[in-house]
XYZ file of C-alpha atoms in Angstrom:
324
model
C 27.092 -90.112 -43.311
C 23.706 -88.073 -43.720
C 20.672 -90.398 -44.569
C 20.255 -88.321 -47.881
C 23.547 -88.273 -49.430
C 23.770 -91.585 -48.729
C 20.240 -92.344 -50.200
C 21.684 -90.597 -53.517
C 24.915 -92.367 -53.138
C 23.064 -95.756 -53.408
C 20.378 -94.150 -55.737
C 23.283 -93.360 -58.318
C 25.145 -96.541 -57.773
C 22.323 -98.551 -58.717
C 21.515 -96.723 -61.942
C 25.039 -96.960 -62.830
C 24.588 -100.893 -62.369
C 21.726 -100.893 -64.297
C 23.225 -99.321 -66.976
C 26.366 -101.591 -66.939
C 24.392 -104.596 -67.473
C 22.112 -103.201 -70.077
C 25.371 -101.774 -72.023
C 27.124 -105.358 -71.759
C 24.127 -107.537 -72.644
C 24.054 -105.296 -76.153
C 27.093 -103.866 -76.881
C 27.850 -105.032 -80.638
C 24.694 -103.659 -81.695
C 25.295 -100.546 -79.560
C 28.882 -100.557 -81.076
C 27.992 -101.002 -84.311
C 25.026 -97.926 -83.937
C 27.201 -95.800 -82.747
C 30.008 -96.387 -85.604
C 27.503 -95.336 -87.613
C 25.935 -92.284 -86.239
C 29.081 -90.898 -84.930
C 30.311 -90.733 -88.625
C 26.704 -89.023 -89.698
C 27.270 -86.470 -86.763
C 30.720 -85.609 -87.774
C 29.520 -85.057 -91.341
C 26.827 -82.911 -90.903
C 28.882 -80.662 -88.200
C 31.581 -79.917 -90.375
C 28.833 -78.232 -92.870
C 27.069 -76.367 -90.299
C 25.793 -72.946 -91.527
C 28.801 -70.906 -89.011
C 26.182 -67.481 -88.982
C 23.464 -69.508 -87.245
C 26.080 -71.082 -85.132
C 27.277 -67.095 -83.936
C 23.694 -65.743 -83.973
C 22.988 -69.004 -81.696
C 26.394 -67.818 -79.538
C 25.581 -63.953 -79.687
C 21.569 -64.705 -78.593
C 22.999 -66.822 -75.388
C 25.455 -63.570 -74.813
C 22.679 -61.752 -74.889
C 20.689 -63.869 -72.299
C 23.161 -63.509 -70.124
C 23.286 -60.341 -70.498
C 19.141 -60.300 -69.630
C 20.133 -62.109 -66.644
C 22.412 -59.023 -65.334
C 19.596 -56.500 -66.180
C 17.424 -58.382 -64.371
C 19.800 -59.144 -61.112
C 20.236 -55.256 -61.862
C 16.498 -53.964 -61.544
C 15.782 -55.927 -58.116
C 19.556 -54.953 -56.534
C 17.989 -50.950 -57.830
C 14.629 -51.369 -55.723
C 16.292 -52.009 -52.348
C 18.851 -49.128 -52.843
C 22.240 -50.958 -54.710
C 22.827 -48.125 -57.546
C 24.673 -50.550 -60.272
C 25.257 -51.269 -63.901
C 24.203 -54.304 -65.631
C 27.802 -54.383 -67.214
C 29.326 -54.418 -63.541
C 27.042 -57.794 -62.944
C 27.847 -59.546 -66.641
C 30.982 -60.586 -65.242
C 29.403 -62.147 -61.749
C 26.827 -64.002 -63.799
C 29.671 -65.722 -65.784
C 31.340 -66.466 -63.310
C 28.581 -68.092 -61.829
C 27.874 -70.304 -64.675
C 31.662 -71.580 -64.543
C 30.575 -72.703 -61.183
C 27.451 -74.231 -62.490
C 29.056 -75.687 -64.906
C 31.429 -77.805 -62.536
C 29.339 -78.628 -59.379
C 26.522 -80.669 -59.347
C 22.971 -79.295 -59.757
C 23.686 -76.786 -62.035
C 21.093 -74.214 -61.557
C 22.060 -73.720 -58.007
C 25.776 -74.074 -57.874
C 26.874 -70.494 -58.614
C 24.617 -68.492 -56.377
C 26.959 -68.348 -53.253
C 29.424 -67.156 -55.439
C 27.436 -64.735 -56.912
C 26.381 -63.289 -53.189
C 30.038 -63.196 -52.400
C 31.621 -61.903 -55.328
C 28.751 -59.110 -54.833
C 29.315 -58.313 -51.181
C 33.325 -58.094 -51.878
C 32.986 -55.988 -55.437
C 30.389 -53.902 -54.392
C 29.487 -54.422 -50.875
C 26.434 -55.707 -51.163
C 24.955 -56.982 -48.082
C 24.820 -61.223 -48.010
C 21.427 -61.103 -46.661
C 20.192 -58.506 -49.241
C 22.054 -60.433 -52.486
C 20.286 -63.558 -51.084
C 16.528 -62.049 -51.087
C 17.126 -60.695 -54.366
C 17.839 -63.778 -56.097
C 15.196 -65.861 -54.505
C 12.702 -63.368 -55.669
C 14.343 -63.607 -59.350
C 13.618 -67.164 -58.967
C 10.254 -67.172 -57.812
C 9.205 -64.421 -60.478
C 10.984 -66.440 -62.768
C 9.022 -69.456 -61.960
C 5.767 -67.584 -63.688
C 7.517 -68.063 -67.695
C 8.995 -71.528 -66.681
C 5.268 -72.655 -65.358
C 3.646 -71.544 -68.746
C 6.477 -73.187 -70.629
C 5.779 -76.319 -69.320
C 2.095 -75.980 -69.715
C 2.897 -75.410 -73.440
C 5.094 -78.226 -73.802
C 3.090 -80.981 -71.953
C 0.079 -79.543 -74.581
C 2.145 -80.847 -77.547
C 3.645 -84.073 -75.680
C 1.905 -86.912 -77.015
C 1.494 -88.674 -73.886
C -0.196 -85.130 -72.161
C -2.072 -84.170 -75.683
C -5.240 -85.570 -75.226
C -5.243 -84.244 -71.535
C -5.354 -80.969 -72.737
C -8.157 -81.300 -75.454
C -11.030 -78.600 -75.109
C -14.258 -78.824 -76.127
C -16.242 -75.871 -77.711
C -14.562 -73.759 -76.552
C -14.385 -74.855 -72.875
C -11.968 -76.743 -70.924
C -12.489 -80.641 -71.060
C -13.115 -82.158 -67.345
C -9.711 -83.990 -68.093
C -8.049 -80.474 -68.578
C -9.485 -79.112 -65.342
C -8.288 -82.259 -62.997
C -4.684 -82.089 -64.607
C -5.076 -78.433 -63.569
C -6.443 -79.425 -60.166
C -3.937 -82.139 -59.738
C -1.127 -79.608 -60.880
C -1.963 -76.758 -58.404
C -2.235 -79.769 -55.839
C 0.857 -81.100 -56.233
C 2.635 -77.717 -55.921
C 0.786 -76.770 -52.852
C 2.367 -79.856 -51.248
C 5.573 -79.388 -52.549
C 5.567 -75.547 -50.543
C 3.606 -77.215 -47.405
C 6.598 -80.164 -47.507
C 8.925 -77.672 -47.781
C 7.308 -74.866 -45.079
C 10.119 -74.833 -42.663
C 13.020 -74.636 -45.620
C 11.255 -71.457 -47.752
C 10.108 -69.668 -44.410
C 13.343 -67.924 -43.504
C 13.297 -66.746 -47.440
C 9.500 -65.872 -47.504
C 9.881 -63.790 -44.133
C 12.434 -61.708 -45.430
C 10.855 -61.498 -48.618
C 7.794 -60.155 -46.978
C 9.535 -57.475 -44.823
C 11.293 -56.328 -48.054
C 8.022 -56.853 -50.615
C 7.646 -53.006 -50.588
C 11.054 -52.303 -51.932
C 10.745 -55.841 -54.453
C 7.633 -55.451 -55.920
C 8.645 -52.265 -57.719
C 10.260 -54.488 -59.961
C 8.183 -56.926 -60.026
C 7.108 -56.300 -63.681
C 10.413 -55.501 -65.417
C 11.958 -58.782 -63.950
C 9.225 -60.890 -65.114
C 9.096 -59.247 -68.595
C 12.946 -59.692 -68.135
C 12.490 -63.254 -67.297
C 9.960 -64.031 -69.966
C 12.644 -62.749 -72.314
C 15.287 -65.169 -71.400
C 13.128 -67.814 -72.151
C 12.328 -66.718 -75.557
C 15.755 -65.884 -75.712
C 16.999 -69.593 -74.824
C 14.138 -71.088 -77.226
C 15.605 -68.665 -80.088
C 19.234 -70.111 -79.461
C 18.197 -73.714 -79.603
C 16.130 -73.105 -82.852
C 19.632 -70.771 -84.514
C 21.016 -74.202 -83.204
C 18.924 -76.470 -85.364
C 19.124 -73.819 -88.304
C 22.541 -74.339 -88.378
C 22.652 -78.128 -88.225
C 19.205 -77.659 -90.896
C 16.949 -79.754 -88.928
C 13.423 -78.948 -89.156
C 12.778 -79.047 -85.375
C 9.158 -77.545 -84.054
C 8.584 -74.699 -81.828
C 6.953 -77.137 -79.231
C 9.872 -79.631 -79.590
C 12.347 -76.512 -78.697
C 10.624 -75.576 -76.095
C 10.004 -79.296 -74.840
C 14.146 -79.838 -74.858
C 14.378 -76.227 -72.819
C 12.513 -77.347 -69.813
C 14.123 -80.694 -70.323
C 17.570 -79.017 -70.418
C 16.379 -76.954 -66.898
C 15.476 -80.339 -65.077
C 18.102 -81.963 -66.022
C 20.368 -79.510 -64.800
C 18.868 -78.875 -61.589
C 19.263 -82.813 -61.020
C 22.464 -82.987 -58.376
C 24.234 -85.595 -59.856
C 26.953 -84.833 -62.150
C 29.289 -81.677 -62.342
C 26.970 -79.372 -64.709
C 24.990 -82.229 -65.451
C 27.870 -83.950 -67.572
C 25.810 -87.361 -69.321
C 22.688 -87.038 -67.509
C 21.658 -83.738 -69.763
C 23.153 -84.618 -73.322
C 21.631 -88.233 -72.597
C 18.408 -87.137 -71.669
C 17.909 -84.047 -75.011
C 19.575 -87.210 -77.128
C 16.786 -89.584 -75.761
C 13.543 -86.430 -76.244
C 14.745 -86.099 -79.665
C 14.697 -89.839 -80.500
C 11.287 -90.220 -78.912
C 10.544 -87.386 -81.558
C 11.595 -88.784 -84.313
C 14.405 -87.290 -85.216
C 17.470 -89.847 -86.424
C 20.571 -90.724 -83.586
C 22.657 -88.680 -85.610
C 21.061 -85.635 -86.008
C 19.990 -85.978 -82.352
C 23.662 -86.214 -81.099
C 24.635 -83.249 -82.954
C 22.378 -80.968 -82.293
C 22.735 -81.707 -78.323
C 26.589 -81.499 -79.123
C 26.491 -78.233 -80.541
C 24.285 -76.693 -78.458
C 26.258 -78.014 -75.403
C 29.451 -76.814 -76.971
C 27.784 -72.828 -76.593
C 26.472 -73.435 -73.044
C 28.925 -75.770 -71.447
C 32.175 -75.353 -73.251
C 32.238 -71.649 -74.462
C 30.589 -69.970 -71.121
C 32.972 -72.222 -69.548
C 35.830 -70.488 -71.253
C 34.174 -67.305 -70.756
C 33.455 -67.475 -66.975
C 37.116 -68.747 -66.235
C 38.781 -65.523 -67.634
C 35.993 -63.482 -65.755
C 36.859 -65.220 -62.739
C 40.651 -64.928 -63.019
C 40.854 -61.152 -64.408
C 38.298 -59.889 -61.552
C 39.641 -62.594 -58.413
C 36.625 -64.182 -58.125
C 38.741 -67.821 -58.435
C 39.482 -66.445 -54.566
C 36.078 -66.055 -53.489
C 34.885 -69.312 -55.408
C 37.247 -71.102 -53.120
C 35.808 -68.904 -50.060
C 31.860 -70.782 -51.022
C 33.264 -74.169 -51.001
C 35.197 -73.549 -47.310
C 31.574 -72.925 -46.123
């Protein structure tokens, strides 16, 4: 067995244990908190507000939808003449797949380089650069997100306090210690991202055209996903802060990316549940809002990216990614 799986293997098991034990040693009061919340919850989602809930659904259409213009503009600059509409379906499809393999961020790309090469003959290699530069461009909004959430995270807030005007020398080591920490990330990780950043260098000539539109692009989706979760809230009428939105976002994107559950199943709706407790915000109100928004992104693009994949055959070259 490789050294890593099985690292994660025992990694998992023990957390599970943990868990177990801490579950046991309280469960009547855990019972009994739960009896109560899951009544709450169930209350206040039968009156949800049902416009908010489609303007939430329609906005995370409509980031999807971002996500194809965007694939669309860097497929454009190395010669691929295509629709957004012909890539809507692909991206669905993907997020079926993300939805039901473990790190979710990640799982649907192979099919998405498939389905493209047998649809429109895209080139593997070529469907491959493209979306690592989407994801390095993309890396630009998520960075500043972050930076705006850890300003309004208590336990970061007084890091970031400036001082007429200037940056405090607190704010400037974070900053140091943050450009630090990813510069040894990329040197750890040299020999993985230099196949990608050669090949991303002999095509830079052709990518960078689009450069801006996919970052604009990207910036969007972010807005876009920060709109959806705050629809979310309206509908549920929680008074939920802009920096606690975005705070649960780039929660929602690590815990996805975490390769541990199928679409992060437990691991995400435990960890929003958990932020929005630490917030303030009651169990119930906490549960449902997580609920509901998981019931857009997890159930209902689940729906939607099985009939993609069924009408259009990508089921066939889903199974083709797991056989390699």
């Amino acid at each position: 067995m490789n050294l890593g799986v099985l690292r994660r293997s025992v990694a998992v098991i023990l957390l599970l244990m943990t868990a177990s034990i801490l579950v046991y040693a309280h469960w009547t009061e855990i019972t009994l908190l739960l009896e109560e919340s899951l009544e709450e919850s169930l209350e206040m989602l039968r009156q949800i507000q049902i416009r908010y809930f489609v303007l939430a659904f329609s906005v995370y259409l409509l980031s999807v939808y971002f996500f194809a213009i965007r694939w669309q503009k860097v497929l454009s600059s190395i010669g691929y003449d295509l629709k957004a509409a012909d890539l809507f379906p692909i991206f669905f499809g993907a997020i079926f797949v993300n939805n039901f393999t473990p790190a979710s961020r990640f799982g649907g790309e192979p099919l998405r380089i498939i389905w493209a090469n047998r649809r429109f003959g895209i080139i593997h290699t070529h469907a491959l650069i493209t979306i690592v530069f989407e994801r390095l461009v993309e890396a630009v909004p998520i960075a500043l997100l972050f930076l705006y959430s850890l300003y309004f995270f208590p336990l970061t807030r007084n890091i970031f306090q400036s001082h007429r005007g200037m940056l405090s020398w607190s704010t400037a080591l974070f900053l140091l210690l943050f450009l630090l920490g990813a510069g040894t990330g990329t040197w750890l990780f040299r020999k993985k991202l230099e196949p990608f950043l050669n090949r991303l260098h002999q095509n830079w000539e052709q990518l960078r055209k689009s450069f801006v539109p996919v970052l604009l692009l990207s910036c969007g989706v972010w807005a876009l996903d920060i709109v959806r979760l705050e629809m979310v809230a309206s509908a549920l009428k929680l008074p939920i802060p802009l920096h606690i939105i975005a705070t649960v976002s780039i929660l929602y994107l690590v815990l996805g990316c975490l390769p541990i559950t199928p679409g992060g199943l437990g691991i995400v709706e435990g960890g929003l549940v958990y932020l929005l407790l630490y917030f303030g915000l009651p169990l119930a109100s906490a549960g449902s809002f997580v609920f509901l928004e998981r019931f857009i992104s997890y159930g209902l693009s689940s729906m939607i990216g099985f009939l993609y994949l069924s009408y259009y055959g990508g089921v066939t070259a889903w199974k083709n990614t797991k056989s390699r």
